[in-house]
Short mmCIF file of C-alpha atoms and ligand atoms in Angstrom, two decimals:
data_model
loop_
_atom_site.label_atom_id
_atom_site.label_comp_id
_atom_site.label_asym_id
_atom_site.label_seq_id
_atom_site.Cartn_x
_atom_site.Cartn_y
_atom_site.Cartn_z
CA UNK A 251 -88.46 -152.34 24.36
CA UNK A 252 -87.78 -149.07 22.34
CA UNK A 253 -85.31 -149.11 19.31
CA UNK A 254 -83.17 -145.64 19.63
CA UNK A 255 -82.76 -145.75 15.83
CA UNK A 256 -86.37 -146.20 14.79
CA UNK A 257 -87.40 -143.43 17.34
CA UNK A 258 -85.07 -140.60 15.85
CA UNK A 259 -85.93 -141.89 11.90
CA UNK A 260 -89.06 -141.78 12.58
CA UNK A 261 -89.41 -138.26 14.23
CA UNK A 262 -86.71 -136.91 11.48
CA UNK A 263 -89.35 -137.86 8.66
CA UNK A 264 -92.56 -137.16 10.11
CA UNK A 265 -91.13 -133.47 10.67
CA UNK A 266 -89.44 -133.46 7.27
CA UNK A 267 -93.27 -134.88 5.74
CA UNK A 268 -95.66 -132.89 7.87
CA UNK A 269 -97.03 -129.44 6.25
CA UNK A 270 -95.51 -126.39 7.35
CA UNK A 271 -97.56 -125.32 10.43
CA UNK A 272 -98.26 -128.86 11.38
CA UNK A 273 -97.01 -129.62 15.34
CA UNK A 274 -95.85 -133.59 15.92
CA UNK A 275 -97.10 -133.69 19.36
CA UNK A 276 -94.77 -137.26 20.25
CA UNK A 277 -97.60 -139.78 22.42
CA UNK A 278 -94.98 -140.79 24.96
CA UNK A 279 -97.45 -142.59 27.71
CA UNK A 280 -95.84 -145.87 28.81
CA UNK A 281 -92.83 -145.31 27.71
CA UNK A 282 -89.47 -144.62 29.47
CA UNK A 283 -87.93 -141.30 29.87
CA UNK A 284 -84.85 -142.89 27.77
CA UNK A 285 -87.35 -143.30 24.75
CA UNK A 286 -88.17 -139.67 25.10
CA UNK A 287 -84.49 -138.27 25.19
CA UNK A 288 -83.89 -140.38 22.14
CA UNK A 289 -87.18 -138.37 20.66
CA UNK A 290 -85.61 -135.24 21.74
CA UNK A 291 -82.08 -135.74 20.27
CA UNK A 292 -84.13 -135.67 16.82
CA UNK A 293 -85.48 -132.31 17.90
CA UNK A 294 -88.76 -133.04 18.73
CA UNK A 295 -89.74 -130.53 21.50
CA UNK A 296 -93.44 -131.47 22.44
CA UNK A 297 -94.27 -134.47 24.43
CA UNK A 298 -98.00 -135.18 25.60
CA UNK A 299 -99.03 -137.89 28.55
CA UNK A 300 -102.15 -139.34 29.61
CA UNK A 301 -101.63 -139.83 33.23
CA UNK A 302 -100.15 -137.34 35.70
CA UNK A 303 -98.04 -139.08 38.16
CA UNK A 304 -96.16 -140.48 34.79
CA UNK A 305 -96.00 -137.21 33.46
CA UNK A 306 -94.89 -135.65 37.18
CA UNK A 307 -92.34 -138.20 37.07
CA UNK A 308 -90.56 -137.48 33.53
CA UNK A 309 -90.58 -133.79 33.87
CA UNK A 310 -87.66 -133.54 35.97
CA UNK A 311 -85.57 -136.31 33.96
CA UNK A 312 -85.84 -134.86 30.88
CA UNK A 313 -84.52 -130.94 29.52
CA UNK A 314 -86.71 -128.43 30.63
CA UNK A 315 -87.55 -127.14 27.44
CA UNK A 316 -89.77 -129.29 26.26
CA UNK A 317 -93.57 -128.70 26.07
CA UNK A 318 -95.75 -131.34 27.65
CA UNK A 319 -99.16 -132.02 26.78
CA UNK A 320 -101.54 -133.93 28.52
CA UNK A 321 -104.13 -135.71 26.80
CA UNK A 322 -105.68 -138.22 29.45
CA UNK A 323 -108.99 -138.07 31.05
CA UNK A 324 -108.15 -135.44 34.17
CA UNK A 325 -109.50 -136.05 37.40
CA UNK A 326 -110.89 -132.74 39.78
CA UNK A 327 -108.65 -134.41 42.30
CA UNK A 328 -105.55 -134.03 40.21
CA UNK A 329 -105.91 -130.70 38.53
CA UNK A 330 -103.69 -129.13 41.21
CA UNK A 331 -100.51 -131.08 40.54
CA UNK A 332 -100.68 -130.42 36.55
CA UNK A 333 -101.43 -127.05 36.96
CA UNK A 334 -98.12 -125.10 36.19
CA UNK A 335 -96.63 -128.52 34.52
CA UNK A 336 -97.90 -128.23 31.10
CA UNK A 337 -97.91 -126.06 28.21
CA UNK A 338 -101.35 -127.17 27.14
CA UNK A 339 -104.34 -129.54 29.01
CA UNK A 340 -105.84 -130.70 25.36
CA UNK A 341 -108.37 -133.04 27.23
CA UNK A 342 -110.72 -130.52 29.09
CA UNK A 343 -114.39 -132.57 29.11
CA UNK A 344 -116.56 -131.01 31.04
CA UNK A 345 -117.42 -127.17 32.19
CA UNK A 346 -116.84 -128.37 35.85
CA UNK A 347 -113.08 -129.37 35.40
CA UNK A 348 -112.98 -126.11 32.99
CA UNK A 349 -114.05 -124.36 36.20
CA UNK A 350 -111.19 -125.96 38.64
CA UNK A 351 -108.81 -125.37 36.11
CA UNK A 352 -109.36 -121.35 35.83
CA UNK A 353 -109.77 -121.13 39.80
CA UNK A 354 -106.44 -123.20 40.50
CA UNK A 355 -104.54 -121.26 37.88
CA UNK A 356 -105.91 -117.64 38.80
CA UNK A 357 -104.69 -118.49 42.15
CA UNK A 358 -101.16 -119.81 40.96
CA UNK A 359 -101.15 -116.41 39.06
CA UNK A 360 -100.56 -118.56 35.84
CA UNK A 361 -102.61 -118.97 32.52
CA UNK A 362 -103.55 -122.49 31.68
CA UNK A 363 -103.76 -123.18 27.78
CA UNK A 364 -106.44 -125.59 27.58
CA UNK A 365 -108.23 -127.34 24.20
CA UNK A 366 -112.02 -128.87 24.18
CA UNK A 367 -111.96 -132.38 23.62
CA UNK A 368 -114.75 -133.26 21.21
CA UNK A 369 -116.58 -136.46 21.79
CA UNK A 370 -117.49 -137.86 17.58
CA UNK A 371 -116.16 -141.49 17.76
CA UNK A 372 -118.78 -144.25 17.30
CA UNK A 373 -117.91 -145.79 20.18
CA UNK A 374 -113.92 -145.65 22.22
CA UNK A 375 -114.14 -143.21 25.13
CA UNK A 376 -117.09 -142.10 26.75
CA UNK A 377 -115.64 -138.78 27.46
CA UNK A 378 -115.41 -135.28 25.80
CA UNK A 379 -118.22 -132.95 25.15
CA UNK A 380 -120.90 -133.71 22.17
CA UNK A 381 -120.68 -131.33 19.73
CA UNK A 382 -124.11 -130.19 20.56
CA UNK A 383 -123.03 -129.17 24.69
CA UNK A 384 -119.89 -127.78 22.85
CA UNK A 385 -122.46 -125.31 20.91
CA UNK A 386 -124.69 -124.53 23.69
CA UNK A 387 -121.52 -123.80 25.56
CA UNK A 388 -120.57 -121.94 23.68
CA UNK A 389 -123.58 -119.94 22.42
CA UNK A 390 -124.08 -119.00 26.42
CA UNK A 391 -121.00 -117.42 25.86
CA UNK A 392 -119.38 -119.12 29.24
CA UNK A 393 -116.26 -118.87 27.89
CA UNK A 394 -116.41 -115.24 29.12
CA UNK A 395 -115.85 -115.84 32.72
CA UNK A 396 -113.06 -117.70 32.26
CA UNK A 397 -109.68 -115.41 33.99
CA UNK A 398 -106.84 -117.51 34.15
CA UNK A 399 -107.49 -119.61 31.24
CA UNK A 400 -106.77 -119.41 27.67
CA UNK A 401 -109.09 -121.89 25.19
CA UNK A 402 -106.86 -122.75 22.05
CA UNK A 403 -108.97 -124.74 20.06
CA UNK A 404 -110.25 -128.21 19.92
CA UNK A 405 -108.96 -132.27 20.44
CA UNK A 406 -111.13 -135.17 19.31
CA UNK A 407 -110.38 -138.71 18.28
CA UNK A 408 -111.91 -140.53 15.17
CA UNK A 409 -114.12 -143.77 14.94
CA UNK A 410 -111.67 -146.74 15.48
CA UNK A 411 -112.06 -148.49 11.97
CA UNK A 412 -110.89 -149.48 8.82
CA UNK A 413 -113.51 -147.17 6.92
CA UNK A 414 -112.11 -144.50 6.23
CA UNK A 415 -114.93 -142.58 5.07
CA UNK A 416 -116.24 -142.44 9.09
CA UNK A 417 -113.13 -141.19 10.26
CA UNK A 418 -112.95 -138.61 7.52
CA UNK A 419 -116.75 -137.62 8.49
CA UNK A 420 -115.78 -137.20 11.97
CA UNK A 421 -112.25 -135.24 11.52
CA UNK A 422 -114.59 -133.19 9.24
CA UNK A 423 -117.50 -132.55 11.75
CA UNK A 424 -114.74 -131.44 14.23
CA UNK A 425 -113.37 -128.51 11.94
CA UNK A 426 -116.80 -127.88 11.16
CA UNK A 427 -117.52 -127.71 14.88
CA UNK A 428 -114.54 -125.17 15.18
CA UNK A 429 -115.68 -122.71 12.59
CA UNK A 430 -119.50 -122.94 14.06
CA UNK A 431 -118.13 -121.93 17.26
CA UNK A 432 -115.68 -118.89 15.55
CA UNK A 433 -119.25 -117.80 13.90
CA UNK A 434 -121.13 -117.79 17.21
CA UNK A 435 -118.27 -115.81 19.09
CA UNK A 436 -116.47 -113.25 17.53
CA UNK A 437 -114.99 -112.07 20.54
CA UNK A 438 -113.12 -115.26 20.95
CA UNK A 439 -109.43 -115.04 20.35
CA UNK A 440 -106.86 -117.62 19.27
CA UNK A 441 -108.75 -120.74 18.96
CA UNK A 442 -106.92 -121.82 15.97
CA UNK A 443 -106.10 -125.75 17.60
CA UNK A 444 -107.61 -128.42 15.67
CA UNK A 445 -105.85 -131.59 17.48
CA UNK A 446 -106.64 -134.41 15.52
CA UNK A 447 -105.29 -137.83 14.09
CA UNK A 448 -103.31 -140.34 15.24
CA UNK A 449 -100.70 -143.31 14.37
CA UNK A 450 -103.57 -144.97 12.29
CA UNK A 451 -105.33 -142.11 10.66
CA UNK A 452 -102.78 -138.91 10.90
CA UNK A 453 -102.90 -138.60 6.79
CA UNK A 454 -107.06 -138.42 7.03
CA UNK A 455 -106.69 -135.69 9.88
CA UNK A 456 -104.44 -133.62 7.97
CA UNK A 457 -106.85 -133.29 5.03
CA UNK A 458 -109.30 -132.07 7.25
CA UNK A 459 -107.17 -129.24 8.55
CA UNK A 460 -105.56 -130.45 11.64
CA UNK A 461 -102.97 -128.12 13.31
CA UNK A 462 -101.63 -131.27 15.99
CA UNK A 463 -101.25 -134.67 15.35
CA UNK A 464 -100.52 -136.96 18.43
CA UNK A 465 -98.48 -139.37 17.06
CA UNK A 466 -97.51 -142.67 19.31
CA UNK A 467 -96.92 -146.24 18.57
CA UNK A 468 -96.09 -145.01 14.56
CA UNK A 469 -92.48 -143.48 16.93
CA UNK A 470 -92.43 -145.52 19.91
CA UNK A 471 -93.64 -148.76 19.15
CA UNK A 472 -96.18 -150.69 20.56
CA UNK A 473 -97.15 -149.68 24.52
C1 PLP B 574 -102.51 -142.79 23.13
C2 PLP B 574 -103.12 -141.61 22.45
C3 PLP B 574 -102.65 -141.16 21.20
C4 PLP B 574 -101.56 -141.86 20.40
O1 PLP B 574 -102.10 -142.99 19.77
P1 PLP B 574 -101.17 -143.88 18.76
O2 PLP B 574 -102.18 -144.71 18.05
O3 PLP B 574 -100.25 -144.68 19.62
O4 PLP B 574 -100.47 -142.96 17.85
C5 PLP B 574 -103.22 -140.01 20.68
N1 PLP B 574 -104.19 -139.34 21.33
C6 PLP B 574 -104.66 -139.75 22.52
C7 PLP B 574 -105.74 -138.96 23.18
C8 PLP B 574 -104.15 -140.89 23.11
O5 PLP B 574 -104.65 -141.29 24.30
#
């Protein structure tokens, strides 16, 4: 059950607390589209999902300008539906869904904003790239067939723990991992995302220079 009044405090001070530049990127998943027009009444504009027939299903329930992001693990089989749906896929892991996502938009005649997400948790999800693909990706210079698709930077989750000093290593290894890639191709334009932190370690994320925060149960409540 969602509490209306917690939801718009909440987004009214984390926008009033974030630094200037910072996007609140609201973690709606599992909750109703009611929660989310409560949300938007606040102002917030940017929404992000982790599963596309949920996210297919609020779009057309809720105002039309907000941006939705989706931050699940995407399956090949789905790509088509999202495509044209979302302002930005910040969960691209692998080269071959990169792939299906440039062919499907080039022939849409749309440009997909997409982020890398960055596999440096201990242990949580077994998917995103390792920094090390990410470099040798990168250093191949791949990103220069890409037509229909435009990279904007980077997503990764922290370690899940109580020491802090992991997660800071890890938010830190992913900006590190963002300026290594800047050095090794100059020719790439407006990768300037760092998507990083969470309900439980937002504060630790924005030390480290992160542009996003997805921020869920801190507005929602628990899922
Ligand atoms: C669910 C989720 C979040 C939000 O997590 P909270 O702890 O509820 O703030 C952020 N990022 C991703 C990728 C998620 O799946």
């Amino acid at each position: 059950m969602n509490n209306p009044e917690h939801i718009k405090s909440e987004i009214t001070r984390l926008r009033q607390t974030l630094p200037t530049g910072v996007e609140l990127v609201a973690v709606s998943k599992f909750h109703p589209a009611a929660a989310v027009r409560d949300a938007y009444d606040a102002g917030q504009r940017i929404f992000a999902e982790s599963r596309v027939q949920e996210l297919l299903e609020k779009v057309p329930l809720l105002p039309q300008d907000i941006k939705w992001h989706f931050i699940g693990h995407l399956q090949t089989n789905k790509v088509k539906q999202l495509i044209g749906n979302v302002d930005l896929i910040e969960s691209v892991d692998s080269a071959r869904l990169l792939e299906l996502i440039d062919n499907i938009s080039l022939q849409r005649g749309v440009v997909t904003r997409v982020l890398m997400q960055v596999h440096v948790a201990q242990e949580q999800t077994k998917f995103g790239w390792t920094p090390q693909e990410l470099l040798d990706w990168f250093r191949a210079h791949h990103y220069r067939s890409l037509r229909a698709t435009h990279l904007c930077g980077l997503m990764a989750m922290a370690t899940d723990t109580e020491d802090t000093q992991r997660v800071e290593d890890d938010f830190r290894r992913v900006a590190e991992l963002r300026q290594r890639i800047l050095d090794l191709c100059p020719d790439l334009c407006g990768f300037d995302i760092l998507s990083m932190g969470m309900s439980g370690d937002y504060p630790l994320a924005l030390r480290h220079g992160a542009t996003h925060i997805r921020i869920g149960t801190a507005i929602f409540g628990p899922r």
